[in-house]
mmCIF file of C-alpha atoms in Angstrom:
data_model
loop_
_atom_site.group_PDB
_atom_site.id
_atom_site.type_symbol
_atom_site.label_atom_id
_atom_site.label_comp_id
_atom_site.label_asym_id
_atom_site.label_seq_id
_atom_site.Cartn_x
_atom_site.Cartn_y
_atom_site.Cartn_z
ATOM 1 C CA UNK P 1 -18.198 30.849 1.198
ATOM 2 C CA UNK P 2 -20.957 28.757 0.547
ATOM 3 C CA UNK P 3 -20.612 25.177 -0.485
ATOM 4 C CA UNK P 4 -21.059 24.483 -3.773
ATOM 5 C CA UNK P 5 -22.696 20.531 -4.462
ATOM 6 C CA UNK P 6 -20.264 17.930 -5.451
ATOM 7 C CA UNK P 7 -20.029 16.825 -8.996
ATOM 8 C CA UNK P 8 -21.937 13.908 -9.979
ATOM 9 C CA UNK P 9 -19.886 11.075 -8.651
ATOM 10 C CA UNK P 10 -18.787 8.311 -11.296
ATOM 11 C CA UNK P 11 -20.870 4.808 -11.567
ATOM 12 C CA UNK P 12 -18.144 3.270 -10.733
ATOM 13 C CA UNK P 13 -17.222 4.744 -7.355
ATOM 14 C CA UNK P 14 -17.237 2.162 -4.286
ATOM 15 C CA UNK P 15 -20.553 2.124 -2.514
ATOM 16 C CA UNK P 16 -20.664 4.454 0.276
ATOM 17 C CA UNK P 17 -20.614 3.697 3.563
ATOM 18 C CA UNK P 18 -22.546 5.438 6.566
ATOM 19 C CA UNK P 19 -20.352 8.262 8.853
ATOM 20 C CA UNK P 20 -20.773 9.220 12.186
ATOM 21 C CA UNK P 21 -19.512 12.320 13.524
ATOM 22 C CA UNK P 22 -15.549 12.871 14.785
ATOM 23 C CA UNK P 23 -16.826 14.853 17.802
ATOM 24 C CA UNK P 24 -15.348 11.982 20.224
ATOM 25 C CA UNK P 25 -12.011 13.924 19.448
ATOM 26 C CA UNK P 26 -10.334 16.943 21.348
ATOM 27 C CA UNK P 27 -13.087 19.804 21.283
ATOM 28 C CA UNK P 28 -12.028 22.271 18.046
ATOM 29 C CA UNK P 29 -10.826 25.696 18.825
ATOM 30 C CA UNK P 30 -13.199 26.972 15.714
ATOM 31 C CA UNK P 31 -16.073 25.499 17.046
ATOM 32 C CA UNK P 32 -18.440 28.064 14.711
ATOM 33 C CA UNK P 33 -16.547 26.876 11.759
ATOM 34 C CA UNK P 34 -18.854 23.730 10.919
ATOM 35 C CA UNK P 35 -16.832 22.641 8.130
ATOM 36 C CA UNK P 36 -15.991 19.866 7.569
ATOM 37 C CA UNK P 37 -19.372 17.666 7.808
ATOM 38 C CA UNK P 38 -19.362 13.800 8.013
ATOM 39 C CA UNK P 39 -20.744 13.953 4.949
ATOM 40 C CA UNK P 40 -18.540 16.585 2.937
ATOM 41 C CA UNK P 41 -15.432 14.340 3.684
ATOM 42 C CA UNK P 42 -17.171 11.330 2.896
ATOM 43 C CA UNK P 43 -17.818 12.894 -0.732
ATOM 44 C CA UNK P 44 -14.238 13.870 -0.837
ATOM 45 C CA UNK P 45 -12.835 10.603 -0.268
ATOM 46 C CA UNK P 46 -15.341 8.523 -2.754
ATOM 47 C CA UNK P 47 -14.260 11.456 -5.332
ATOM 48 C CA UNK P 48 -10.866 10.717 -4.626
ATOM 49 C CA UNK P 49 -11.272 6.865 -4.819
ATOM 50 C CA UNK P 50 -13.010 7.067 -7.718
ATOM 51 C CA UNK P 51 -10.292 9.518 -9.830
ATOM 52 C CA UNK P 52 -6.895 7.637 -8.262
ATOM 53 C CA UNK P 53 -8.148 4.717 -6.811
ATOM 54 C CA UNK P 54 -6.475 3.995 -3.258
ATOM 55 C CA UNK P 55 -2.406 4.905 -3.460
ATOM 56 C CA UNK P 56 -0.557 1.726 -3.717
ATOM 57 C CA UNK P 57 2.084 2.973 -1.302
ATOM 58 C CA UNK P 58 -0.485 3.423 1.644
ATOM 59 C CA UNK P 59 -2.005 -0.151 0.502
ATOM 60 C CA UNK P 60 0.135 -2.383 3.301
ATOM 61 C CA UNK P 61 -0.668 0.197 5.847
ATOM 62 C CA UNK P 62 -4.533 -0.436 4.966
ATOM 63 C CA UNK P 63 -4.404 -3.859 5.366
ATOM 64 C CA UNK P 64 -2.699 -4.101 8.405
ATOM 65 C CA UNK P 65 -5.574 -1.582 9.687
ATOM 66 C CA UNK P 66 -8.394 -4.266 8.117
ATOM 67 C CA UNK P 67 -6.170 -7.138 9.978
ATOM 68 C CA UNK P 68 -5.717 -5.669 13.291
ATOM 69 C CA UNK P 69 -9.403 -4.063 13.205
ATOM 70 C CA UNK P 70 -13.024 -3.935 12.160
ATOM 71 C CA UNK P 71 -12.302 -0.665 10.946
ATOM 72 C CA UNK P 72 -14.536 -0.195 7.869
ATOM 73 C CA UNK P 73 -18.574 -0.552 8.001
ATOM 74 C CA UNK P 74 -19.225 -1.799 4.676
ATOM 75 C CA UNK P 75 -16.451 -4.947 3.855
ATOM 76 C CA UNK P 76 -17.192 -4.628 0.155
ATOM 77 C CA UNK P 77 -15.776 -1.369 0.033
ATOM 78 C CA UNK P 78 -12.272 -2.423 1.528
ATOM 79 C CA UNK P 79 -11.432 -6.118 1.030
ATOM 80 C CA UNK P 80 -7.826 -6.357 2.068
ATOM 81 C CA UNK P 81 -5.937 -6.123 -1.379
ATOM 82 C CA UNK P 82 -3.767 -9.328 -0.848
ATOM 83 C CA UNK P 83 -4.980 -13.021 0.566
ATOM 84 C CA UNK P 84 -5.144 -13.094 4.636
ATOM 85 C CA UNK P 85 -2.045 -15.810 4.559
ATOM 86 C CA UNK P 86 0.120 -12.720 2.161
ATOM 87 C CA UNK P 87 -0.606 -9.912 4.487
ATOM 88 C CA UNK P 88 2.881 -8.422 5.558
ATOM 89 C CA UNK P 89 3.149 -8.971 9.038
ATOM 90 C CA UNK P 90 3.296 -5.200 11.584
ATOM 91 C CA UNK P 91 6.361 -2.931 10.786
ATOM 92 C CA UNK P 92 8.054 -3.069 14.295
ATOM 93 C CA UNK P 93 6.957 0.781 15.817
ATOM 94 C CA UNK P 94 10.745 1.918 16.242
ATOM 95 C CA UNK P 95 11.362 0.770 12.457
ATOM 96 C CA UNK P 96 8.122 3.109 12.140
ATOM 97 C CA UNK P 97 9.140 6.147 13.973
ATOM 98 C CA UNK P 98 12.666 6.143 12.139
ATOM 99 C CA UNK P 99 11.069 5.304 8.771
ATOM 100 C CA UNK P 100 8.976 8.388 9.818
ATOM 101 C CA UNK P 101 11.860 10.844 10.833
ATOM 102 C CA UNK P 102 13.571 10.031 7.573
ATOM 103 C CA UNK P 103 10.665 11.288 5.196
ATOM 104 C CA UNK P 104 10.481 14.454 6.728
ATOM 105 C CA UNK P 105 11.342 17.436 4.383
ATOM 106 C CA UNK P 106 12.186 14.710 1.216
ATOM 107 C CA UNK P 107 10.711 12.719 -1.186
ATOM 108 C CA UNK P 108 9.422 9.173 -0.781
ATOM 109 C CA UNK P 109 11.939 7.943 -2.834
ATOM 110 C CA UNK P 110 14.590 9.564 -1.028
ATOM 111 C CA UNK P 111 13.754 8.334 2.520
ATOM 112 C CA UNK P 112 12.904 4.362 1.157
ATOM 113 C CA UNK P 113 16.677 4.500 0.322
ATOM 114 C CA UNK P 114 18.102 6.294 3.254
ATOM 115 C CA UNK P 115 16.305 3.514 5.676
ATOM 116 C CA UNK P 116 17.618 0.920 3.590
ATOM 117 C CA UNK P 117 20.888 2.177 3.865
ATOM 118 C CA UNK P 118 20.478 2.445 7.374
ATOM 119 C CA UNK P 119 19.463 -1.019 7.842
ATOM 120 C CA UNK P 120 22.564 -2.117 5.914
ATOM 121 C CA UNK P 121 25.116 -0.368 7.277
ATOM 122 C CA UNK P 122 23.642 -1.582 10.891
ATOM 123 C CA UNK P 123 21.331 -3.945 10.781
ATOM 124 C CA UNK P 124 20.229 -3.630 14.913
ATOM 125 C CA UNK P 125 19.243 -0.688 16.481
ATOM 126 C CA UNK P 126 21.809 -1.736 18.528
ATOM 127 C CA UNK P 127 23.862 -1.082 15.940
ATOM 128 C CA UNK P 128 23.077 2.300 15.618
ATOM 129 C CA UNK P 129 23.294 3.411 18.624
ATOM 130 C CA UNK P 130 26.957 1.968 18.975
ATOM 131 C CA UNK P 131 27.957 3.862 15.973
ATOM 132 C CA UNK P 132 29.658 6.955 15.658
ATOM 133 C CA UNK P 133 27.147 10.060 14.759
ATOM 134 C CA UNK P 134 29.146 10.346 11.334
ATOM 135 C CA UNK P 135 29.003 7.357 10.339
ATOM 136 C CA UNK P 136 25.020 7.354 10.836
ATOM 137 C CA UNK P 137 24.850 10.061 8.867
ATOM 138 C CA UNK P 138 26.967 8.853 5.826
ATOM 139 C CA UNK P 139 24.467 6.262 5.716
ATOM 140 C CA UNK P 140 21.265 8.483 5.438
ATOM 141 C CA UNK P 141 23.186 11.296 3.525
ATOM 142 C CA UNK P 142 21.156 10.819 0.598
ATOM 143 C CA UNK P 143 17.791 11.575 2.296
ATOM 144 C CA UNK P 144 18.877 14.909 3.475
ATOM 145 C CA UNK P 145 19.259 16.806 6.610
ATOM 146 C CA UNK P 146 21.264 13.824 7.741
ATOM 147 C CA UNK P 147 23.235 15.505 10.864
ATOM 148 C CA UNK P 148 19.684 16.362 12.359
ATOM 149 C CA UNK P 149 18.126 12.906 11.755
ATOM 150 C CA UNK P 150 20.962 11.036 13.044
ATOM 151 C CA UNK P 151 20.968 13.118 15.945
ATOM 152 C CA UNK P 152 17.344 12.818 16.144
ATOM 153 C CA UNK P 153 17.360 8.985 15.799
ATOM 154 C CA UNK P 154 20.679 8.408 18.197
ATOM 155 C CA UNK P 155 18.385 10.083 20.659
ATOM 156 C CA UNK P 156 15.425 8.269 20.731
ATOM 157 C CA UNK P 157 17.499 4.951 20.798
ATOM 158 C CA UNK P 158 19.477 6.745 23.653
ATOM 159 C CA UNK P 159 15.895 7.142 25.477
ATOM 160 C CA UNK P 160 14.416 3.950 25.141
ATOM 161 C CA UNK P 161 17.398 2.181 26.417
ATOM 162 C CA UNK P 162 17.527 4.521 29.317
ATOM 163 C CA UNK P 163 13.595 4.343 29.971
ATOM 164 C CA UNK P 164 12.688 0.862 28.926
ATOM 165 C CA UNK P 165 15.956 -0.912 28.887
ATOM 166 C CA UNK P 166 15.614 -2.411 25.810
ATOM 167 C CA UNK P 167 15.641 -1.053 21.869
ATOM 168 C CA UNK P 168 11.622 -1.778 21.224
ATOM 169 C CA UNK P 169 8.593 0.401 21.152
ATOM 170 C CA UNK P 170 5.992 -2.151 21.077
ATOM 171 C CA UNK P 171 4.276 -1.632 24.168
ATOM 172 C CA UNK P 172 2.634 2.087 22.776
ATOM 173 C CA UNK P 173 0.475 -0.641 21.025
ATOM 174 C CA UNK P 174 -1.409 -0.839 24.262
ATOM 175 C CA UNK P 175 -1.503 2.584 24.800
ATOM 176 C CA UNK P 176 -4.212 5.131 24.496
ATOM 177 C CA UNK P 177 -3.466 7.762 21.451
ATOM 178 C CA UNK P 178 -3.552 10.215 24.667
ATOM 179 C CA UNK P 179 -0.673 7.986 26.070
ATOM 180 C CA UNK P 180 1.333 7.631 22.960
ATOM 181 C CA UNK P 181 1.444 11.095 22.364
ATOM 182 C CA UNK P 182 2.577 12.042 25.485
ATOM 183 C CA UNK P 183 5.450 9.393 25.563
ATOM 184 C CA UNK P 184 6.320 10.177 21.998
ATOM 185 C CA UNK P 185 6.571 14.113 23.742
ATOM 186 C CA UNK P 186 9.497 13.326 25.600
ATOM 187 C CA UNK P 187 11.383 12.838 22.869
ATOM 188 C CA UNK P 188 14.176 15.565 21.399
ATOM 189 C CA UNK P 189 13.384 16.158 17.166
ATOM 190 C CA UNK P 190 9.984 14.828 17.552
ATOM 191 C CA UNK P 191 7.300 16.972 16.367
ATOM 192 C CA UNK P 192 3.762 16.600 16.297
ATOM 193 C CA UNK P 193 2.793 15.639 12.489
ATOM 194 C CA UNK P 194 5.651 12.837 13.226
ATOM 195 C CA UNK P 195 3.513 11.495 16.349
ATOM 196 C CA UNK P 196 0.224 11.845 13.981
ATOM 197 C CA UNK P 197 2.143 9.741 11.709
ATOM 198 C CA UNK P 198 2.646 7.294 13.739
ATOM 199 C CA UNK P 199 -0.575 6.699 15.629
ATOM 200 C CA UNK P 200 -2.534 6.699 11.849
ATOM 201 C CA UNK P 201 0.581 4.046 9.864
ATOM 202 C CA UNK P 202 2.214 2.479 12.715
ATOM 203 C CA UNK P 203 -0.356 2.147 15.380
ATOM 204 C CA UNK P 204 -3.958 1.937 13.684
ATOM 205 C CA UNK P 205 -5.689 4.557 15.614
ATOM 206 C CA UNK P 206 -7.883 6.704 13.810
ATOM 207 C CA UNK P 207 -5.658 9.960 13.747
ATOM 208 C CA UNK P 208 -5.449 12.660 10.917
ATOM 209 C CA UNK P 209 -2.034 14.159 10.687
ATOM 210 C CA UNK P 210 -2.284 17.571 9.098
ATOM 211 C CA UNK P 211 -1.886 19.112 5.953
ATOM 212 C CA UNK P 212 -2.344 22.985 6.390
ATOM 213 C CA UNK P 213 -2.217 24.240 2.715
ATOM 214 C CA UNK P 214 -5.061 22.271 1.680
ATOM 215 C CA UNK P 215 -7.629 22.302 5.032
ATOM 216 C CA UNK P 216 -7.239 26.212 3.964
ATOM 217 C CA UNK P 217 -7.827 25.547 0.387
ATOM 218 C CA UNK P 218 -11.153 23.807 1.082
ATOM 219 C CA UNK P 219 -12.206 26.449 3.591
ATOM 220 C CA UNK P 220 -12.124 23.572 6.013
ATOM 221 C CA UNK P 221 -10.178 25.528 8.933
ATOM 222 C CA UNK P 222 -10.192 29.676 8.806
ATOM 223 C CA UNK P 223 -7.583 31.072 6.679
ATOM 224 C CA UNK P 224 -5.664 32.178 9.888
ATOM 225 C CA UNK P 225 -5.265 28.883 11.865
ATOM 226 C CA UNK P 226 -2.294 27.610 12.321
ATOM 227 C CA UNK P 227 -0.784 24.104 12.380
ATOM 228 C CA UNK P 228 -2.120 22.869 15.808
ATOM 229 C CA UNK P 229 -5.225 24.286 15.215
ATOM 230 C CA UNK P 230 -6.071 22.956 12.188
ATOM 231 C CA UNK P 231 -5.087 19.620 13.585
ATOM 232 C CA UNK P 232 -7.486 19.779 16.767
ATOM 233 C CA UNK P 233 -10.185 21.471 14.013
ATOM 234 C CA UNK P 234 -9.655 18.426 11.842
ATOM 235 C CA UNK P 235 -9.347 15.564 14.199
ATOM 236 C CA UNK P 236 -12.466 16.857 16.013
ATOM 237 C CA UNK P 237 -14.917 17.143 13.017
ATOM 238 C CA UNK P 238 -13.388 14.125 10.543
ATOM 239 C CA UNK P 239 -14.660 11.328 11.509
ATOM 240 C CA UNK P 240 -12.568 8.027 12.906
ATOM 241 C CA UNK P 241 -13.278 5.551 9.518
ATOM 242 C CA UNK P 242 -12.827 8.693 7.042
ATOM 243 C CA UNK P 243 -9.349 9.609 8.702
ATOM 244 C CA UNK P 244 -7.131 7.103 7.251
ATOM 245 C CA UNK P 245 -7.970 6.822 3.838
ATOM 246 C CA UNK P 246 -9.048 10.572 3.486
ATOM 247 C CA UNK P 247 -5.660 11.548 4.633
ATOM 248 C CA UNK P 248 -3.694 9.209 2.163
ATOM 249 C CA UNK P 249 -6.239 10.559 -1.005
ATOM 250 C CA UNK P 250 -5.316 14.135 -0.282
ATOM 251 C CA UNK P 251 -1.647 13.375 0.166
ATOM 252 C CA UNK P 252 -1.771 11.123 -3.148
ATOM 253 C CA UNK P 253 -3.949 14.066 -5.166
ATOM 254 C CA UNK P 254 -1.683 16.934 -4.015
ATOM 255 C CA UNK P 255 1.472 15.304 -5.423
ATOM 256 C CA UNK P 256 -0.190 14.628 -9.175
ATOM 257 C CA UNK P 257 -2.597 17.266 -9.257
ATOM 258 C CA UNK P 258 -0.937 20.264 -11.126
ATOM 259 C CA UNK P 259 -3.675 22.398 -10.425
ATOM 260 C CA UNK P 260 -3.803 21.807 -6.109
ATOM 261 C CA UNK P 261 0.350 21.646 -6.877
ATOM 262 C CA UNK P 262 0.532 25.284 -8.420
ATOM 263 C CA UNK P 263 -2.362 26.532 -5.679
ATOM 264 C CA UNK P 264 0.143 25.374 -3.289
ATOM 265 C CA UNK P 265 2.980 27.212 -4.619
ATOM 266 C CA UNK P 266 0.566 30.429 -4.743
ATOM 267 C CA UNK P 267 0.912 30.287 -8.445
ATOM 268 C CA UNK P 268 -1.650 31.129 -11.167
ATOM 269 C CA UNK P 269 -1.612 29.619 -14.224
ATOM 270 C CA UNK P 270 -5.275 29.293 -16.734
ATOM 271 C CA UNK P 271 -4.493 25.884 -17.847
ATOM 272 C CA UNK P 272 -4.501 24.355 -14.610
ATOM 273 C CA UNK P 273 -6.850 26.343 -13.250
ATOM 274 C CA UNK P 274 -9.445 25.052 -15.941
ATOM 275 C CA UNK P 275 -8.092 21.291 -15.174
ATOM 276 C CA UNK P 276 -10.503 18.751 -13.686
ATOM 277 C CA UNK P 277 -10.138 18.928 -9.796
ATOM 278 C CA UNK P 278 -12.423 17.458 -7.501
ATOM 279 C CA UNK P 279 -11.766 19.633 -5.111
ATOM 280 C CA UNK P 280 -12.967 22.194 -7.357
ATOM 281 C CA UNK P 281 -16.627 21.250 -5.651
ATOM 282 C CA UNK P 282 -15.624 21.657 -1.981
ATOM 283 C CA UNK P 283 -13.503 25.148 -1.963
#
């Protein structure tokens, strides 16, 4: 299908900034399939800015990218939301990777309180580890699945102790995103959108974990690729400074758009259909 042009952006979207392509990724196993462009996602994430303006629950996450990096080309388009001295300070990567684990298949909501609950009921990893596998799971019960993320998190503790001797995952910081994701590999319950998630929040790389339903909506992957596909597609033709922010727009704009919401759910329904999208434009 042939692109149809953008609607006229609003006056008050944040300048734009200049793109380069993402083709210092993994080569893309569609590599006819020339969607996206640089500029395409670009227009998609000033749309997005524009209509939700950027998701305050993805804000600390930004900063700590701004603080650790010179990620962004144009300053004036991301000034760190909060003064340098009242930056949070880095999320240790283990409290990451189990913050991570916990969100899977649940609402935000839901996984803020299992971690906390965690983190009361044992406040070390330590902790954790010593504990009885019921007792872990009593304290994440209300984030679901908790017998398979206990497990899941009991192992990865297990590992690190074994492997590094210590309860800390701090040194993937000085790894290479090829590096992390073959040490994060070796763990038992970990899955590839979990490693994406933790290179992008956790580790500032420039890494785009996947969301399949809506690459396929925008005709951005073909409609039969599948998961790792449309990752390699993705991470080979976003490019680096798009990949964070455009990841947290579509994630934000799926959840309150009704119309992308229904789409999703392969439901029909006029009213929604005839609601303002901006990805109306792009698919």
């Amino acid at each position: 299908m042939t692109l149809k042009q953008p609607h006229p952006q609003p006056s008050a979207k944040p300048p734009r900034t200049t793109v380069t392509s993402g083709a210092a990724a993994a080569e893309s196993p569609f590599p006819d399939h020339h969607r996206p462009t640089p500029e395409e996602c670009l227009s998609v994430r000033d749309d997005l800015l524009a209509l939700h303006g950027f998701p305050q629950e993805f804000i600390k996450y930004r900063d700590q990218r701004l603080k650790t990096k010179s990620q962004f080309k144009d300053p004036a388009t991301f000034e760190p939301s909060m003064n340098e001295g009242e930056i949070d300070e880095r999320e240790c990567v283990l409290d990451g990777l189990v913050r991570t684990i916990l969100s899977q298949n649940t609402t935000e909501l839901n996984s803020e309180k299992a971690f906390a609950s965690l983190k009361s009921a044992f406040p070390t990893w330590q902790d954790v580890l010593a504990a009885e596998s019921k007792c872990v799971e009593d304290a994440i019960r209300c984030g679901g699945l908790a017998p398979t993320k206990s497990s899941c998190i009991k192992n990865v503790l297990s590992h690190l102790l074994e492997k590094q001797g210590k309860l800390c995952m701090e040194y993937l910081r000085e790894l290479s995103i090829a590096e992390v994701k073959a040490e994060l590999s070796l763990l038992k319950g970990i899955g590839p959108k979990t490693v994406s998630c933790v290179l992008m929040f956790h580790l500032q790389h420039d890494d785009f974990p996947v969301d399949t339903h809506i690459a396929k909506t925008m005709e951005w992957v073909p409609a039969d690729a599948d998961v790792k596909s449309t990752y390699l597609h993705l991470n080979h033709r976003i490019p680096g400074e798009l990949k964070f922010d455009l990841n947290c727009l579509l994630y934000t704009h799926g959840k309150v758009c009704r119309r992308c919401s229904y789409r999703k759910q392969g439901k029909k329904n006029k009213e929604i259909e005839d609601g303002v999208c901006p990805l109306l434009a792009y698919s």
